[in-house]
PDB file of C-alpha atoms and ligand atoms in Angstrom:
ATOM      1  CA  UNK A   1     -45.145  71.600 -38.346  1.00  0.00           C
ATOM      2  CA  UNK A   2     -42.342  70.543 -40.699  1.00  0.00           C
ATOM      3  CA  UNK A   3     -43.156  69.587 -44.205  1.00  0.00           C
ATOM      4  CA  UNK A   4     -39.854  67.150 -44.328  1.00  0.00           C
ATOM      5  CA  UNK A   5     -39.481  65.042 -41.215  1.00  0.00           C
ATOM      6  CA  UNK A   6     -36.608  62.303 -42.127  1.00  0.00           C
ATOM      7  CA  UNK A   7     -35.688  59.181 -39.586  1.00  0.00           C
ATOM      8  CA  UNK A   8     -32.866  57.180 -38.859  1.00  0.00           C
ATOM      9  CA  UNK A   9     -34.460  53.734 -37.256  1.00  0.00           C
ATOM     10  CA  UNK A  10     -31.467  51.853 -36.406  1.00  0.00           C
ATOM     11  CA  UNK A  11     -31.949  47.913 -34.425  1.00  0.00           C
ATOM     12  CA  UNK A  12     -29.358  47.919 -31.572  1.00  0.00           C
ATOM     13  CA  UNK A  13     -28.094  44.352 -32.511  1.00  0.00           C
ATOM     14  CA  UNK A  14     -24.509  45.992 -32.490  1.00  0.00           C
ATOM     15  CA  UNK A  15     -21.995  48.281 -33.635  1.00  0.00           C
ATOM     16  CA  UNK A  16     -22.888  50.801 -35.964  1.00  0.00           C
ATOM     17  CA  UNK A  17     -21.262  49.103 -39.489  1.00  0.00           C
ATOM     18  CA  UNK A  18     -20.666  51.159 -42.910  1.00  0.00           C
ATOM     19  CA  UNK A  19     -24.181  50.003 -44.292  1.00  0.00           C
ATOM     20  CA  UNK A  20     -26.226  51.581 -41.368  1.00  0.00           C
ATOM     21  CA  UNK A  21     -23.743  54.611 -41.659  1.00  0.00           C
ATOM     22  CA  UNK A  22     -24.456  55.366 -45.333  1.00  0.00           C
ATOM     23  CA  UNK A  23     -28.651  54.995 -44.682  1.00  0.00           C
ATOM     24  CA  UNK A  24     -27.749  57.303 -42.008  1.00  0.00           C
ATOM     25  CA  UNK A  25     -25.623  59.866 -43.851  1.00  0.00           C
ATOM     26  CA  UNK A  26     -28.328  59.645 -46.833  1.00  0.00           C
ATOM     27  CA  UNK A  27     -31.393  60.473 -44.986  1.00  0.00           C
ATOM     28  CA  UNK A  28     -29.418  62.953 -42.903  1.00  0.00           C
ATOM     29  CA  UNK A  29     -28.494  64.827 -46.058  1.00  0.00           C
ATOM     30  CA  UNK A  30     -31.674  64.438 -47.966  1.00  0.00           C
ATOM     31  CA  UNK A  31     -33.528  66.107 -44.688  1.00  0.00           C
ATOM     32  CA  UNK A  32     -30.954  68.916 -44.190  1.00  0.00           C
ATOM     33  CA  UNK A  33     -31.312  69.765 -47.821  1.00  0.00           C
ATOM     34  CA  UNK A  34     -35.281  69.888 -48.016  1.00  0.00           C
ATOM     35  CA  UNK A  35     -34.885  72.427 -44.646  1.00  0.00           C
ATOM     36  CA  UNK A  36     -36.316  69.198 -42.612  1.00  0.00           C
ATOM     37  CA  UNK A  37     -35.553  67.666 -39.233  1.00  0.00           C
ATOM     38  CA  UNK A  38     -33.703  64.481 -38.903  1.00  0.00           C
ATOM     39  CA  UNK A  39     -34.603  61.827 -36.402  1.00  0.00           C
ATOM     40  CA  UNK A  40     -32.867  59.063 -34.447  1.00  0.00           C
ATOM     41  CA  UNK A  41     -35.305  56.241 -33.566  1.00  0.00           C
ATOM     42  CA  UNK A  42     -33.914  53.132 -31.524  1.00  0.00           C
ATOM     43  CA  UNK A  43     -35.660  49.808 -32.773  1.00  0.00           C
ATOM     44  CA  UNK A  44     -35.525  47.456 -30.019  1.00  0.00           C
ATOM     45  CA  UNK A  45     -38.506  45.943 -30.259  1.00  0.00           C
ATOM     46  CA  UNK A  46     -37.204  42.796 -30.823  1.00  0.00           C
ATOM     47  CA  UNK A  47     -35.489  42.455 -27.075  1.00  0.00           C
ATOM     48  CA  UNK A  48     -34.243  39.337 -27.569  1.00  0.00           C
ATOM     49  CA  UNK A  49     -31.803  40.378 -30.187  1.00  0.00           C
ATOM     50  CA  UNK A  50     -31.362  43.691 -28.526  1.00  0.00           C
ATOM     51  CA  UNK A  51     -27.213  44.024 -27.624  1.00  0.00           C
ATOM     52  CA  UNK A  52     -26.543  45.997 -24.414  1.00  0.00           C
ATOM     53  CA  UNK A  53     -25.311  49.088 -25.114  1.00  0.00           C
ATOM     54  CA  UNK A  54     -25.420  48.966 -28.803  1.00  0.00           C
ATOM     55  CA  UNK A  55     -28.000  51.583 -29.018  1.00  0.00           C
ATOM     56  CA  UNK A  56     -26.146  54.291 -26.846  1.00  0.00           C
ATOM     57  CA  UNK A  57     -23.073  53.442 -28.775  1.00  0.00           C
ATOM     58  CA  UNK A  58     -24.798  53.879 -32.092  1.00  0.00           C
ATOM     59  CA  UNK A  59     -25.752  56.746 -31.244  1.00  0.00           C
ATOM     60  CA  UNK A  60     -22.198  57.832 -29.747  1.00  0.00           C
ATOM     61  CA  UNK A  61     -20.665  56.566 -32.957  1.00  0.00           C
ATOM     62  CA  UNK A  62     -23.422  58.817 -35.114  1.00  0.00           C
ATOM     63  CA  UNK A  63     -22.626  61.805 -33.021  1.00  0.00           C
ATOM     64  CA  UNK A  64     -18.745  61.672 -34.122  1.00  0.00           C
ATOM     65  CA  UNK A  65     -19.948  61.538 -37.277  1.00  0.00           C
ATOM     66  CA  UNK A  66     -21.616  64.999 -36.979  1.00  0.00           C
ATOM     67  CA  UNK A  67     -25.188  63.414 -37.176  1.00  0.00           C
ATOM     68  CA  UNK A  68     -27.453  64.406 -34.157  1.00  0.00           C
ATOM     69  CA  UNK A  69     -31.224  63.488 -33.745  1.00  0.00           C
ATOM     70  CA  UNK A  70     -33.491  66.908 -33.964  1.00  0.00           C
ATOM     71  CA  UNK A  71     -35.640  65.650 -31.061  1.00  0.00           C
ATOM     72  CA  UNK A  72     -35.908  63.529 -28.699  1.00  0.00           C
ATOM     73  CA  UNK A  73     -34.732  59.702 -29.572  1.00  0.00           C
ATOM     74  CA  UNK A  74     -37.438  57.288 -29.051  1.00  0.00           C
ATOM     75  CA  UNK A  75     -37.120  53.558 -28.097  1.00  0.00           C
ATOM     76  CA  UNK A  76     -39.540  51.119 -29.202  1.00  0.00           C
ATOM     77  CA  UNK A  77     -39.059  48.831 -26.136  1.00  0.00           C
ATOM     78  CA  UNK A  78     -40.772  51.753 -24.318  1.00  0.00           C
ATOM     79  CA  UNK A  79     -43.962  51.561 -26.365  1.00  0.00           C
ATOM     80  CA  UNK A  80     -45.139  48.652 -25.780  1.00  0.00           C
ATOM     81  CA  UNK A  81     -48.642  50.567 -24.533  1.00  0.00           C
ATOM     82  CA  UNK A  82     -48.960  52.295 -27.600  1.00  0.00           C
ATOM     83  CA  UNK A  83     -48.755  49.294 -30.131  1.00  0.00           C
ATOM     84  CA  UNK A  84     -51.144  47.150 -27.868  1.00  0.00           C
ATOM     85  CA  UNK A  85     -53.868  50.299 -28.345  1.00  0.00           C
ATOM     86  CA  UNK A  86     -53.365  49.791 -32.013  1.00  0.00           C
ATOM     87  CA  UNK A  87     -53.342  46.004 -32.083  1.00  0.00           C
ATOM     88  CA  UNK A  88     -56.992  46.584 -30.515  1.00  0.00           C
ATOM     89  CA  UNK A  89     -57.788  49.030 -32.892  1.00  0.00           C
ATOM     90  CA  UNK A  90     -57.107  46.880 -35.510  1.00  0.00           C
ATOM     91  CA  UNK A  91     -59.221  44.006 -33.939  1.00  0.00           C
ATOM     92  CA  UNK A  92     -62.303  45.780 -34.257  1.00  0.00           C
ATOM     93  CA  UNK A  93     -61.727  46.298 -37.584  1.00  0.00           C
ATOM     94  CA  UNK A  94     -61.334  42.470 -38.161  1.00  0.00           C
ATOM     95  CA  UNK A  95     -57.806  43.127 -39.728  1.00  0.00           C
ATOM     96  CA  UNK A  96     -56.382  40.737 -37.675  1.00  0.00           C
ATOM     97  CA  UNK A  97     -56.292  36.893 -37.175  1.00  0.00           C
ATOM     98  CA  UNK A  98     -54.835  34.562 -34.617  1.00  0.00           C
ATOM     99  CA  UNK A  99     -52.360  31.844 -36.128  1.00  0.00           C
ATOM    100  CA  UNK A 100     -50.763  29.221 -34.391  1.00  0.00           C
ATOM    101  CA  UNK A 101     -48.731  27.792 -37.147  1.00  0.00           C
ATOM    102  CA  UNK A 102     -44.766  27.136 -35.748  1.00  0.00           C
ATOM    103  CA  UNK A 103     -42.110  28.460 -37.761  1.00  0.00           C
ATOM    104  CA  UNK A 104     -41.190  25.444 -38.705  1.00  0.00           C
ATOM    105  CA  UNK A 105     -44.467  24.016 -39.753  1.00  0.00           C
ATOM    106  CA  UNK A 106     -44.055  27.349 -42.247  1.00  0.00           C
ATOM    107  CA  UNK A 107     -41.249  26.059 -43.657  1.00  0.00           C
ATOM    108  CA  UNK A 108     -42.553  22.788 -44.120  1.00  0.00           C
ATOM    109  CA  UNK A 109     -45.636  24.128 -45.926  1.00  0.00           C
ATOM    110  CA  UNK A 110     -44.110  25.242 -49.181  1.00  0.00           C
ATOM    111  CA  UNK A 111     -47.627  27.036 -50.223  1.00  0.00           C
ATOM    112  CA  UNK A 112     -48.836  28.043 -46.706  1.00  0.00           C
ATOM    113  CA  UNK A 113     -52.399  28.459 -47.536  1.00  0.00           C
ATOM    114  CA  UNK A 114     -53.576  31.268 -44.662  1.00  0.00           C
ATOM    115  CA  UNK A 115     -55.550  28.238 -42.953  1.00  0.00           C
ATOM    116  CA  UNK A 116     -55.692  29.945 -39.280  1.00  0.00           C
ATOM    117  CA  UNK A 117     -57.752  32.681 -40.923  1.00  0.00           C
ATOM    118  CA  UNK A 118     -60.678  30.648 -40.822  1.00  0.00           C
ATOM    119  CA  UNK A 119     -59.653  28.855 -37.613  1.00  0.00           C
ATOM    120  CA  UNK A 120     -60.916  31.653 -34.935  1.00  0.00           C
ATOM    121  CA  UNK A 121     -58.363  30.584 -33.024  1.00  0.00           C
ATOM    122  CA  UNK A 122     -57.883  31.615 -29.187  1.00  0.00           C
ATOM    123  CA  UNK A 123     -55.158  34.108 -28.265  1.00  0.00           C
ATOM    124  CA  UNK A 124     -53.344  32.085 -25.944  1.00  0.00           C
ATOM    125  CA  UNK A 125     -50.065  30.607 -27.417  1.00  0.00           C
ATOM    126  CA  UNK A 126     -50.682  32.269 -31.098  1.00  0.00           C
ATOM    127  CA  UNK A 127     -49.427  34.996 -33.168  1.00  0.00           C
ATOM    128  CA  UNK A 128     -51.339  37.679 -34.341  1.00  0.00           C
ATOM    129  CA  UNK A 129     -51.332  38.250 -38.294  1.00  0.00           C
ATOM    130  CA  UNK A 130     -52.267  41.122 -40.500  1.00  0.00           C
ATOM    131  CA  UNK A 131     -55.113  39.504 -42.801  1.00  0.00           C
ATOM    132  CA  UNK A 132     -53.735  40.541 -46.419  1.00  0.00           C
ATOM    133  CA  UNK A 133     -55.413  39.911 -49.260  1.00  0.00           C
ATOM    134  CA  UNK A 134     -53.012  39.602 -52.495  1.00  0.00           C
ATOM    135  CA  UNK A 135     -55.335  42.026 -54.398  1.00  0.00           C
ATOM    136  CA  UNK A 136     -55.116  44.732 -52.407  1.00  0.00           C
ATOM    137  CA  UNK A 137     -51.259  45.494 -52.086  1.00  0.00           C
ATOM    138  CA  UNK A 138     -50.935  48.115 -53.666  1.00  0.00           C
ATOM    139  CA  UNK A 139     -47.879  49.112 -55.814  1.00  0.00           C
ATOM    140  CA  UNK A 140     -45.870  52.713 -54.854  1.00  0.00           C
ATOM    141  CA  UNK A 141     -43.241  54.733 -56.583  1.00  0.00           C
ATOM    142  CA  UNK A 142     -40.151  54.939 -54.712  1.00  0.00           C
ATOM    143  CA  UNK A 143     -37.569  57.766 -55.176  1.00  0.00           C
ATOM    144  CA  UNK A 144     -35.072  55.727 -55.838  1.00  0.00           C
ATOM    145  CA  UNK A 145     -35.741  52.635 -57.540  1.00  0.00           C
ATOM    146  CA  UNK A 146     -39.030  53.844 -59.658  1.00  0.00           C
ATOM    147  CA  UNK A 147     -42.480  52.120 -59.621  1.00  0.00           C
ATOM    148  CA  UNK A 148     -42.567  49.016 -57.470  1.00  0.00           C
ATOM    149  CA  UNK A 149     -45.182  46.603 -58.351  1.00  0.00           C
ATOM    150  CA  UNK A 150     -45.506  44.101 -55.244  1.00  0.00           C
ATOM    151  CA  UNK A 151     -44.514  40.547 -56.667  1.00  0.00           C
ATOM    152  CA  UNK A 152     -47.514  37.887 -57.103  1.00  0.00           C
ATOM    153  CA  UNK A 153     -47.350  34.547 -55.262  1.00  0.00           C
ATOM    154  CA  UNK A 154     -48.970  31.805 -54.017  1.00  0.00           C
ATOM    155  CA  UNK A 155     -47.594  32.147 -50.364  1.00  0.00           C
ATOM    156  CA  UNK A 156     -50.135  33.515 -47.913  1.00  0.00           C
ATOM    157  CA  UNK A 157     -46.968  33.610 -45.588  1.00  0.00           C
ATOM    158  CA  UNK A 158     -45.386  36.527 -47.517  1.00  0.00           C
ATOM    159  CA  UNK A 159     -48.397  38.663 -47.211  1.00  0.00           C
ATOM    160  CA  UNK A 160     -50.179  37.642 -43.704  1.00  0.00           C
ATOM    161  CA  UNK A 161     -47.107  39.121 -41.915  1.00  0.00           C
ATOM    162  CA  UNK A 162     -47.093  38.681 -38.258  1.00  0.00           C
ATOM    163  CA  UNK A 163     -48.026  42.030 -35.584  1.00  0.00           C
ATOM    164  CA  UNK A 164     -47.231  40.159 -32.689  1.00  0.00           C
ATOM    165  CA  UNK A 165     -45.110  37.395 -32.259  1.00  0.00           C
ATOM    166  CA  UNK A 166     -46.504  34.041 -29.642  1.00  0.00           C
ATOM    167  CA  UNK A 167     -43.800  35.132 -27.086  1.00  0.00           C
ATOM    168  CA  UNK A 168     -45.739  38.397 -26.935  1.00  0.00           C
ATOM    169  CA  UNK A 169     -43.141  40.794 -29.195  1.00  0.00           C
ATOM    170  CA  UNK A 170     -44.648  42.939 -31.419  1.00  0.00           C
ATOM    171  CA  UNK A 171     -42.966  42.825 -35.256  1.00  0.00           C
ATOM    172  CA  UNK A 172     -40.549  45.313 -36.454  1.00  0.00           C
ATOM    173  CA  UNK A 173     -42.816  45.636 -39.484  1.00  0.00           C
ATOM    174  CA  UNK A 174     -45.808  46.668 -37.361  1.00  0.00           C
ATOM    175  CA  UNK A 175     -44.274  48.976 -34.752  1.00  0.00           C
ATOM    176  CA  UNK A 176     -42.457  51.117 -37.688  1.00  0.00           C
ATOM    177  CA  UNK A 177     -45.359  51.972 -39.253  1.00  0.00           C
ATOM    178  CA  UNK A 178     -47.056  53.215 -35.999  1.00  0.00           C
ATOM    179  CA  UNK A 179     -44.027  55.298 -34.851  1.00  0.00           C
ATOM    180  CA  UNK A 180     -43.882  56.228 -38.433  1.00  0.00           C
ATOM    181  CA  UNK A 181     -47.195  58.094 -37.651  1.00  0.00           C
ATOM    182  CA  UNK A 182     -46.920  59.343 -34.322  1.00  0.00           C
ATOM    183  CA  UNK A 183     -43.840  61.070 -35.429  1.00  0.00           C
ATOM    184  CA  UNK A 184     -45.215  62.393 -38.530  1.00  0.00           C
ATOM    185  CA  UNK A 185     -42.609  60.758 -40.648  1.00  0.00           C
ATOM    186  CA  UNK A 186     -42.584  62.149 -44.240  1.00  0.00           C
ATOM    187  CA  UNK A 187     -39.593  60.700 -45.797  1.00  0.00           C
ATOM    188  CA  UNK A 188     -37.745  57.407 -45.300  1.00  0.00           C
ATOM    189  CA  UNK A 189     -34.699  56.638 -46.635  1.00  0.00           C
ATOM    190  CA  UNK A 190     -33.744  52.593 -45.961  1.00  0.00           C
ATOM    191  CA  UNK A 191     -31.288  49.936 -47.642  1.00  0.00           C
ATOM    192  CA  UNK A 192     -33.624  47.855 -50.565  1.00  0.00           C
ATOM    193  CA  UNK A 193     -33.811  44.809 -48.495  1.00  0.00           C
ATOM    194  CA  UNK A 194     -37.007  46.183 -46.919  1.00  0.00           C
ATOM    195  CA  UNK A 195     -38.437  47.158 -49.887  1.00  0.00           C
ATOM    196  CA  UNK A 196     -40.695  44.086 -50.912  1.00  0.00           C
ATOM    197  CA  UNK A 197     -42.254  44.567 -47.111  1.00  0.00           C
ATOM    198  CA  UNK A 198     -43.238  48.088 -48.153  1.00  0.00           C
ATOM    199  CA  UNK A 199     -46.380  47.241 -50.278  1.00  0.00           C
ATOM    200  CA  UNK A 200     -47.430  45.297 -46.532  1.00  0.00           C
ATOM    201  CA  UNK A 201     -46.382  48.336 -44.497  1.00  0.00           C
ATOM    202  CA  UNK A 202     -48.465  50.911 -47.203  1.00  0.00           C
ATOM    203  CA  UNK A 203     -51.365  48.372 -46.297  1.00  0.00           C
ATOM    204  CA  UNK A 204     -51.345  49.181 -42.790  1.00  0.00           C
ATOM    205  CA  UNK A 205     -51.091  52.699 -42.808  1.00  0.00           C
ATOM    206  CA  UNK A 206     -54.254  52.757 -44.820  1.00  0.00           C
ATOM    207  CA  UNK A 207     -56.046  50.290 -42.601  1.00  0.00           C
ATOM    208  CA  UNK A 208     -54.840  53.219 -39.737  1.00  0.00           C
ATOM    209  CA  UNK A 209     -56.384  55.936 -42.157  1.00  0.00           C
ATOM    210  CA  UNK A 210     -52.872  57.267 -42.137  1.00  0.00           C
ATOM    211  CA  UNK A 211     -50.920  59.371 -45.028  1.00  0.00           C
ATOM    212  CA  UNK A 212     -48.121  56.866 -46.074  1.00  0.00           C
ATOM    213  CA  UNK A 213     -44.623  58.855 -46.404  1.00  0.00           C
ATOM    214  CA  UNK A 214     -42.610  58.761 -49.265  1.00  0.00           C
ATOM    215  CA  UNK A 215     -40.286  55.920 -49.557  1.00  0.00           C
ATOM    216  CA  UNK A 216     -36.280  55.970 -51.154  1.00  0.00           C
ATOM    217  CA  UNK A 217     -35.096  52.502 -50.907  1.00  0.00           C
ATOM    218  CA  UNK A 218     -31.110  52.652 -51.352  1.00  0.00           C
ATOM    219  CA  UNK A 219     -29.381  50.092 -53.096  1.00  0.00           C
ATOM    220  CA  UNK A 220     -27.952  47.592 -50.595  1.00  0.00           C
ATOM    221  CA  UNK A 221     -24.430  47.411 -49.671  1.00  0.00           C
ATOM    222  CA  UNK A 222     -23.206  43.479 -50.421  1.00  0.00           C
ATOM    223  CA  UNK A 223     -19.713  42.355 -50.375  1.00  0.00           C
ATOM    224  CA  UNK A 224     -18.307  40.165 -53.326  1.00  0.00           C
ATOM    225  CA  UNK A 225     -19.912  36.774 -51.752  1.00  0.00           C
ATOM    226  CA  UNK A 226     -22.945  38.915 -52.175  1.00  0.00           C
ATOM    227  CA  UNK A 227     -23.965  39.183 -48.647  1.00  0.00           C
ATOM    228  CA  UNK A 228     -25.405  42.065 -47.235  1.00  0.00           C
ATOM    229  CA  UNK A 229     -22.781  44.230 -44.987  1.00  0.00           C
ATOM    230  CA  UNK A 230     -24.931  44.025 -41.722  1.00  0.00           C
ATOM    231  CA  UNK A 231     -24.324  43.063 -38.392  1.00  0.00           C
ATOM    232  CA  UNK A 232     -25.511  38.829 -38.654  1.00  0.00           C
ATOM    233  CA  UNK A 233     -22.752  38.950 -41.380  1.00  0.00           C
ATOM    234  CA  UNK A 234     -20.123  40.632 -38.652  1.00  0.00           C
ATOM    235  CA  UNK A 235     -19.489  43.459 -40.667  1.00  0.00           C
ATOM    236  CA  UNK A 236     -16.741  45.266 -38.959  1.00  0.00           C
ATOM    237  CA  UNK A 237     -17.862  48.245 -36.637  1.00  0.00           C
ATOM    238  CA  UNK A 238     -16.603  51.163 -38.294  1.00  0.00           C
ATOM    239  CA  UNK A 239     -13.803  53.164 -36.615  1.00  0.00           C
ATOM    240  CA  UNK A 240     -14.800  56.294 -34.533  1.00  0.00           C
ATOM    241  CA  UNK A 241     -10.708  57.908 -35.330  1.00  0.00           C
ATOM    242  CA  UNK A 242     -11.529  58.030 -38.957  1.00  0.00           C
ATOM    243  CA  UNK A 243     -15.027  59.270 -39.117  1.00  0.00           C
ATOM    244  CA  UNK A 244     -14.254  62.135 -41.849  1.00  0.00           C
ATOM    245  CA  UNK A 245     -12.812  59.451 -44.147  1.00  0.00           C
ATOM    246  CA  UNK A 246     -15.986  57.245 -43.209  1.00  0.00           C
ATOM    247  CA  UNK A 247     -18.127  60.200 -44.394  1.00  0.00           C
ATOM    248  CA  UNK A 248     -15.958  60.609 -47.794  1.00  0.00           C
ATOM    249  CA  UNK A 249     -16.451  56.652 -48.536  1.00  0.00           C
ATOM    250  CA  UNK A 250     -20.335  56.913 -47.825  1.00  0.00           C
ATOM    251  CA  UNK A 251     -20.371  59.886 -50.261  1.00  0.00           C
ATOM    252  CA  UNK A 252     -18.458  58.198 -52.694  1.00  0.00           C
ATOM    253  CA  UNK A 253     -21.155  55.207 -52.786  1.00  0.00           C
ATOM    254  CA  UNK A 254     -23.767  57.799 -52.637  1.00  0.00           C
ATOM    255  CA  UNK A 255     -22.452  58.676 -56.187  1.00  0.00           C
ATOM    256  CA  UNK A 256     -22.035  62.580 -54.404  1.00  0.00           C
ATOM    257  CA  UNK A 257     -19.391  65.147 -54.977  1.00  0.00           C
ATOM    258  CA  UNK A 258     -16.102  65.158 -53.200  1.00  0.00           C
ATOM    259  CA  UNK A 259     -15.487  67.481 -50.580  1.00  0.00           C
ATOM    260  CA  UNK A 260     -12.312  69.411 -50.348  1.00  0.00           C
ATOM    261  CA  UNK A 261      -9.426  68.166 -48.302  1.00  0.00           C
ATOM    262  CA  UNK A 262      -8.482  69.732 -44.868  1.00  0.00           C
ATOM    263  CA  UNK A 263     -12.197  70.722 -43.670  1.00  0.00           C
ATOM    264  CA  UNK A 264     -13.825  69.519 -40.585  1.00  0.00           C
ATOM    265  CA  UNK A 265     -16.423  66.904 -40.227  1.00  0.00           C
ATOM    266  CA  UNK A 266     -19.176  69.602 -40.045  1.00  0.00           C
ATOM    267  CA  UNK A 267     -17.715  71.501 -42.868  1.00  0.00           C
ATOM    268  CA  UNK A 268     -17.937  68.058 -44.822  1.00  0.00           C
ATOM    269  CA  UNK A 269     -21.387  67.684 -43.884  1.00  0.00           C
ATOM    270  CA  UNK A 270     -22.350  71.246 -44.901  1.00  0.00           C
ATOM    271  CA  UNK A 271     -20.472  70.760 -48.331  1.00  0.00           C
ATOM    272  CA  UNK A 272     -22.307  67.420 -48.673  1.00  0.00           C
ATOM    273  CA  UNK A 273     -25.935  68.871 -47.938  1.00  0.00           C
ATOM    274  CA  UNK A 274     -25.289  71.982 -50.233  1.00  0.00           C
ATOM    275  CA  UNK A 275     -24.456  69.619 -53.072  1.00  0.00           C
ATOM    276  CA  UNK A 276     -26.931  66.807 -52.419  1.00  0.00           C
ATOM    277  CA  UNK A 277     -28.446  65.367 -55.440  1.00  0.00           C
ATOM    278  CA  UNK A 278     -30.771  61.936 -54.645  1.00  0.00           C
ATOM    279  CA  UNK A 279     -30.934  61.265 -58.399  1.00  0.00           C
ATOM    280  CA  UNK A 280     -27.696  60.745 -58.560  1.00  0.00           C
ATOM    281  CA  UNK A 281     -27.816  57.610 -56.641  1.00  0.00           C
ATOM    282  CA  UNK A 282     -27.582  54.289 -58.451  1.00  0.00           C
ATOM    283  CA  UNK A 283     -30.937  53.039 -59.402  1.00  0.00           C
ATOM    284  CA  UNK A 284     -30.543  49.469 -58.673  1.00  0.00           C
ATOM    285  CA  UNK A 285     -31.091  46.708 -55.331  1.00  0.00           C
ATOM    286  CA  UNK A 286     -27.285  45.754 -54.705  1.00  0.00           C
ATOM    287  CA  UNK A 287     -24.064  47.517 -54.848  1.00  0.00           C
ATOM    288  CA  UNK A 288     -20.818  45.679 -54.348  1.00  0.00           C
ATOM    289  CA  UNK A 289     -18.205  47.040 -52.138  1.00  0.00           C
ATOM    290  CA  UNK A 290     -14.709  45.787 -50.626  1.00  0.00           C
ATOM    291  CA  UNK A 291     -14.655  45.993 -46.844  1.00  0.00           C
TER     292      UNK A 291
HETATM  293  N1  LIG B 301     -34.678  48.619 -38.008  1.00  0.00           N
HETATM  294  C1  LIG B 301     -34.804  48.512 -39.261  1.00  0.00           C
HETATM  295  C2  LIG B 301     -33.148  48.049 -39.469  1.00  0.00           C
HETATM  296  O1  LIG B 301     -32.443  48.139 -38.669  1.00  0.00           O
HETATM  297  C3  LIG B 301     -34.736  49.539 -40.188  1.00  0.00           C
HETATM  298  C4  LIG B 301     -36.117  49.915 -40.543  1.00  0.00           C
HETATM  299  C5  LIG B 301     -36.294  50.741 -41.505  1.00  0.00           C
HETATM  300  O2  LIG B 301     -35.612  51.479 -41.453  1.00  0.00           O
HETATM  301  O3  LIG B 301     -37.786  50.966 -41.561  1.00  0.00           O
HETATM  302  O4  LIG B 301     -32.870  47.378 -40.465  1.00  0.00           O
END
């Protein structure tokens, strides 16, 4: 078994943009510089948001940038039976409860009381949440952001996260942990937008008696208006015609040395692997870029 297994887990809601290429390249370089393997996983569990052909296009764009998965690419939409199996295991441990609160109600309660915990509701029409005591939420050491303590709050909704929605879709926070366990992922490099969810995911690793990977949360790329570079904000798709320049832009954002001119994409990646130093990535939550 490899001592290092990293992964890139895009949600196929649109074309690859600079923010996702930056996450992919950081994970790839860290894995390869540690003689590890690097996997691509398609997080299409929310089929209401998945865009047709987006997964194939993302995989193709990554390949044009020299980024290939070291093992078969899995799609979360094919793994629902596995998620259901884990769900049943957690029910047996009394770790889950049914919740009837609609999204609208949750917005209305400024301090959600967690009242559904006590109601023993039936399964029909209700979501399933993981019961989380605030005091049980772990802090952790992040390889880029340093020591992270869970944020105290009165709002239990922040903690009791949804595992399965009332429309029967599993949540990303849940399926992602199961995949990371099953794929024996040891290192997770992803955007700092998920940093606050990590203590909840760590608790799930604990419930499932699995050792947790090491986490590295990259500064989130934001535009001048403070918006995250994301498909929702209509960040432009990266051009495949400028693949080498895109990699150079990402290396600059990651604060890594600039490779020589006039070399191929693969030579550029090899240079970046041999010069990779994760400690040079700025320790901050956000990084403003022009795009
Ligand atoms: N699928 C998530 C996204 O595209 C990434 C989750 C993760 O890396 O853990 O934002």
